[in-house]
PDB file of C-alpha atoms in Angstrom:
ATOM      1  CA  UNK A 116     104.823  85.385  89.117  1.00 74.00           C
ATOM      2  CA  UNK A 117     106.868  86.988  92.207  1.00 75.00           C
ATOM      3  CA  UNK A 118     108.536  83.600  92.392  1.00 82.00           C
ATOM      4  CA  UNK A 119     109.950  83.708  88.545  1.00 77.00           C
ATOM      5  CA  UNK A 120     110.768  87.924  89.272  1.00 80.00           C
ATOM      6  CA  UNK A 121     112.954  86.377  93.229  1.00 79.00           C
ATOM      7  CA  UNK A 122     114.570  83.900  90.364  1.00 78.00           C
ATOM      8  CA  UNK A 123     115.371  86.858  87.901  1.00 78.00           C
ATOM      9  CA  UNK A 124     116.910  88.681  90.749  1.00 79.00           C
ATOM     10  CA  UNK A 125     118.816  85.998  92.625  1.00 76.00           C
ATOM     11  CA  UNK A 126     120.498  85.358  89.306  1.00 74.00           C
ATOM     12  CA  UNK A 127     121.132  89.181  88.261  1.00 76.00           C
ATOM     13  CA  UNK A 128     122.850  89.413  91.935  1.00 72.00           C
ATOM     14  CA  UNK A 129     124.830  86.482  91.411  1.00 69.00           C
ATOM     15  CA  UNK A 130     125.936  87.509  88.029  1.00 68.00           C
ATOM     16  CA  UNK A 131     127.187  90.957  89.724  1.00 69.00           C
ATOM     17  CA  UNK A 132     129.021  89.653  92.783  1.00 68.00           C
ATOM     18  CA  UNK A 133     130.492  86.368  91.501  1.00 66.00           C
ATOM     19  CA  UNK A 134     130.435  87.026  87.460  1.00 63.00           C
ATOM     20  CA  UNK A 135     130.902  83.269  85.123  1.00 68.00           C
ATOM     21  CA  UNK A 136     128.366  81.927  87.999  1.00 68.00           C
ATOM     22  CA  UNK A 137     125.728  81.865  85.403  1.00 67.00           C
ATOM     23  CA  UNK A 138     127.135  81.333  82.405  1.00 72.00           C
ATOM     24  CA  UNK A 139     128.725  78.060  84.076  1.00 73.00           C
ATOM     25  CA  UNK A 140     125.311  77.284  85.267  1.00 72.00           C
ATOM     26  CA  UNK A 141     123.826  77.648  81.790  1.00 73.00           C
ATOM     27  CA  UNK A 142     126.844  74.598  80.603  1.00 75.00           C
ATOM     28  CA  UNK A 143     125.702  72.140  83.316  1.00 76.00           C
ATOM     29  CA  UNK A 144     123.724  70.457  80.565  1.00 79.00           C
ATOM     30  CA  UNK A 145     127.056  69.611  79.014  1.00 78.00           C
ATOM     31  CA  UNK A 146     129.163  68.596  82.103  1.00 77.00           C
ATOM     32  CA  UNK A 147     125.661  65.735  82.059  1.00 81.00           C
ATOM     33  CA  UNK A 148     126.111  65.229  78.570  1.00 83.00           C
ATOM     34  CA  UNK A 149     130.180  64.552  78.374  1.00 81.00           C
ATOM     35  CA  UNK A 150     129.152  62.496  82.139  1.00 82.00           C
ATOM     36  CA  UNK A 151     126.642  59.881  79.582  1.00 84.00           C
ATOM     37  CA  UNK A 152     129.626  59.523  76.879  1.00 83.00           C
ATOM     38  CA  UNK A 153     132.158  58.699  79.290  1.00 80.00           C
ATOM     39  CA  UNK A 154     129.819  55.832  81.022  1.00 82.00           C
ATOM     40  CA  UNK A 155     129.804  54.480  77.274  1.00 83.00           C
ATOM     41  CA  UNK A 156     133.195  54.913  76.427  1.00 82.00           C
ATOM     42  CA  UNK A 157     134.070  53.591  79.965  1.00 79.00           C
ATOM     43  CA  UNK A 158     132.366  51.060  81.759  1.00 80.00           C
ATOM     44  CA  UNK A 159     132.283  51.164  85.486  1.00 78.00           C
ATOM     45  CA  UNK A 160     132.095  55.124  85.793  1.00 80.00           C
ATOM     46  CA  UNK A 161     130.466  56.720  88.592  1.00 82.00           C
ATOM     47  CA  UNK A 162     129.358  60.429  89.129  1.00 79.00           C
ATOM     48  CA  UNK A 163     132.167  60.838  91.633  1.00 81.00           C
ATOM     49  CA  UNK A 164     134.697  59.077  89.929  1.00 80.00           C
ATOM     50  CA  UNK A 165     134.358  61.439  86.631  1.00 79.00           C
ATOM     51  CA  UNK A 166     133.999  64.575  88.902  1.00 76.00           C
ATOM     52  CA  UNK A 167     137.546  63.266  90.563  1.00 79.00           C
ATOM     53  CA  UNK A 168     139.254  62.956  86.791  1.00 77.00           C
ATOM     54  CA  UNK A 169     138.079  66.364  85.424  1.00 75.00           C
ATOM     55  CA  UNK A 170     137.665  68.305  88.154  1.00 72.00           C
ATOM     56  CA  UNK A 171     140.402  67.125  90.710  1.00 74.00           C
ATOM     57  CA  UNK A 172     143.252  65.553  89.008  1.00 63.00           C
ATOM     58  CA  UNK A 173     144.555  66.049  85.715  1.00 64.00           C
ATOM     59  CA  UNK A 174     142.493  65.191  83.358  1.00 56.00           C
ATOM     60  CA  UNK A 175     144.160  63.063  80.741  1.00 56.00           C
ATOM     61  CA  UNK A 176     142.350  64.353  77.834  1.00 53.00           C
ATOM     62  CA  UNK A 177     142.490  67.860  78.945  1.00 50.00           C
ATOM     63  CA  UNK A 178     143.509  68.756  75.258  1.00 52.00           C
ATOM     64  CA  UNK A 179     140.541  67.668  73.743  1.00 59.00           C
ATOM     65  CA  UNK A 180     137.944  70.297  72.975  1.00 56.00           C
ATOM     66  CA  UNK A 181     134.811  68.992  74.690  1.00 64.00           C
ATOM     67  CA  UNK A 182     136.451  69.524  78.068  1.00 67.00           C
ATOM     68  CA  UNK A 183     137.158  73.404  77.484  1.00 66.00           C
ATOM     69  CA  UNK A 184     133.335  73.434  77.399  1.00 67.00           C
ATOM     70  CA  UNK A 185     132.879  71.844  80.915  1.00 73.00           C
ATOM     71  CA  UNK A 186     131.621  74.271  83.583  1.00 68.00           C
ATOM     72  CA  UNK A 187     133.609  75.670  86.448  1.00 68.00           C
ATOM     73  CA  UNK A 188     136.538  74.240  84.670  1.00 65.00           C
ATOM     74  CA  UNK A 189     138.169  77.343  83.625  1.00 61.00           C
ATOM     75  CA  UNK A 190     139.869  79.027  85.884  1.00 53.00           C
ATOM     76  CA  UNK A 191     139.990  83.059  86.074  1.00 53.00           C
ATOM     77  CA  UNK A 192     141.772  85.437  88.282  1.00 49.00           C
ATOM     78  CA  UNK A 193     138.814  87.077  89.886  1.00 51.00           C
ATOM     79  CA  UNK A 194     140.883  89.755  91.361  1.00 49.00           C
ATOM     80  CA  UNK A 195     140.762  91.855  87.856  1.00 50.00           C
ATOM     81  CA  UNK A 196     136.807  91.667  88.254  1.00 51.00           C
ATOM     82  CA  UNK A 197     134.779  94.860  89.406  1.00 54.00           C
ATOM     83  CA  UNK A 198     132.159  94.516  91.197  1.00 56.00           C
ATOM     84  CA  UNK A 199     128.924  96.723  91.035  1.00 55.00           C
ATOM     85  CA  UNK A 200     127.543  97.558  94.670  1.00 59.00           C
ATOM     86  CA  UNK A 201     124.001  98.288  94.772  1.00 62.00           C
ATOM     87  CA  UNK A 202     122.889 101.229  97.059  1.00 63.00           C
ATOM     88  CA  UNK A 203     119.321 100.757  97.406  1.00 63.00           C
ATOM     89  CA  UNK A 204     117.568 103.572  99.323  1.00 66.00           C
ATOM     90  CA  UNK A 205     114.366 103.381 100.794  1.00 66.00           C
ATOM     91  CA  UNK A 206     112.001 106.091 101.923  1.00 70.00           C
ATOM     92  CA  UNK A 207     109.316 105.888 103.748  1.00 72.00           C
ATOM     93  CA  UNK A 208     106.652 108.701 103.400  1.00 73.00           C
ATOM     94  CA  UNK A 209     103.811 109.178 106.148  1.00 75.00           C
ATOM     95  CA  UNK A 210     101.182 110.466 104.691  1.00 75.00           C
ATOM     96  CA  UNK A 211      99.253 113.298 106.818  1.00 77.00           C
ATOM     97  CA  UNK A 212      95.613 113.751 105.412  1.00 76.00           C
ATOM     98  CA  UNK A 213      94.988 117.541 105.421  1.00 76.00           C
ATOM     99  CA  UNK A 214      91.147 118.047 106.059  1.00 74.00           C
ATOM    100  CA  UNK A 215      89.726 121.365 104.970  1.00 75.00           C
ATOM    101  CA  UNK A 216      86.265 122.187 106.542  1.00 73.00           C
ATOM    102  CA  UNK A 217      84.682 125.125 104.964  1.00 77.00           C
ATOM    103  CA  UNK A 218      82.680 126.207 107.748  1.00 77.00           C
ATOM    104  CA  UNK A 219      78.700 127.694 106.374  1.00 74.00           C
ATOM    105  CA  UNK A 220      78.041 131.232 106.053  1.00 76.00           C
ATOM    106  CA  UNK A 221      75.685 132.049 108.391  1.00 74.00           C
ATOM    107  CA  UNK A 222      72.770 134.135 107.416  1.00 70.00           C
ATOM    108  CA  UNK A 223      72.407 137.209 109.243  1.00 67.00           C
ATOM    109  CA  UNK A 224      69.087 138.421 109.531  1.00 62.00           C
ATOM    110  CA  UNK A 225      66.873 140.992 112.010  1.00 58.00           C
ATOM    111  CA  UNK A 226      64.625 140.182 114.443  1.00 56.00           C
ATOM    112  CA  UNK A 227      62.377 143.030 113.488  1.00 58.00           C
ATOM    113  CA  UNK A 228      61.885 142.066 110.220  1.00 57.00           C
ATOM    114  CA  UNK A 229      59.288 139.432 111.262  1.00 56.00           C
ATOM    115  CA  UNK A 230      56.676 141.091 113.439  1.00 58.00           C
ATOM    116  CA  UNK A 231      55.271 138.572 116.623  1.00 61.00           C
ATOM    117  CA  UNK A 232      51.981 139.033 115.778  1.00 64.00           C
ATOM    118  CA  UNK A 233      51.673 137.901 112.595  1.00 60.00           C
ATOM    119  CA  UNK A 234      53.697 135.111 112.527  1.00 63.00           C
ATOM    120  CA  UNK A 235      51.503 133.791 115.295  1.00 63.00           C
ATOM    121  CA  UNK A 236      48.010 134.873 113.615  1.00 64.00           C
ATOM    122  CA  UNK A 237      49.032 131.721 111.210  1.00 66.00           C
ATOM    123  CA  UNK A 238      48.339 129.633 113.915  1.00 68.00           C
ATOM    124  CA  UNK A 239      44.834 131.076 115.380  1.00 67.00           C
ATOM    125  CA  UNK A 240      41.366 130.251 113.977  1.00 70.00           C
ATOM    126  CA  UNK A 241      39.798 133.160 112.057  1.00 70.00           C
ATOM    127  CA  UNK A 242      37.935 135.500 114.319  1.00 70.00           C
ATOM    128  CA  UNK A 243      35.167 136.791 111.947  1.00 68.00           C
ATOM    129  CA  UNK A 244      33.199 133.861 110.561  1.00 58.00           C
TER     130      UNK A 244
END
């Protein structure tokens, strides 16, 4: 999945900075097509022989419809293009955990609530048996 969303974005950034990139990428399927009818029409026709005719010289045929259709064979002044720059700002946050220790009430008491004595009778044997 993050390999199909680094595909979305390569071509979204593409399409910004250099714009007909993609669409002329989309017609490739064409330029292969037109490439099979001219190794019919033509025998002997390599790859690099038809790229020479439509893409280098002047193409004979230039008048004929199928080769307005050819990608990266239109030519645009690129100059009137605006391009979109992208400010992408990233912040960092460190995150400082805040501890809040409620410290226990203590319990004030007397010592002279509790008498010696009896707190230590608790521990004798009875005397009168």
């Amino acid at each position: 999945m993050k390999f199909f969303k680094n595909i979305i974005a390569l071509i979204i950034c593409l399409q910004l900075t250099v714009p007909f990139v993609v669409e002329d990428c989309l017609r490739l399927p064409i330029l292969v097509s037109h490439f099979i009818q001219h190794t019919y029409n033509h025998n002997g026709v390599t790859l690099i022989h038809f790229l020479k005719d439509h893409y280098l010289d002047k193409h004979q045929n230039e008048k004929q419809d199928d080769h307005g259709d050819l990608p990266f064979h239109s030519h645009s002044d690129f100059s009137s293009n605006q391009n979109l720059a992208i400010n992408l700002e990233i912040k960092l946050f460190k995150f400082i955990p805040n501890y809040y220790f409620k410290e226990p009430q203590k319990i004030a008491f007397l010592q002279n609530y509790f008498s010696s004595s009896v707190l230590l009778s608790i521990w004798r044997p009875p005397k009168y048996c």
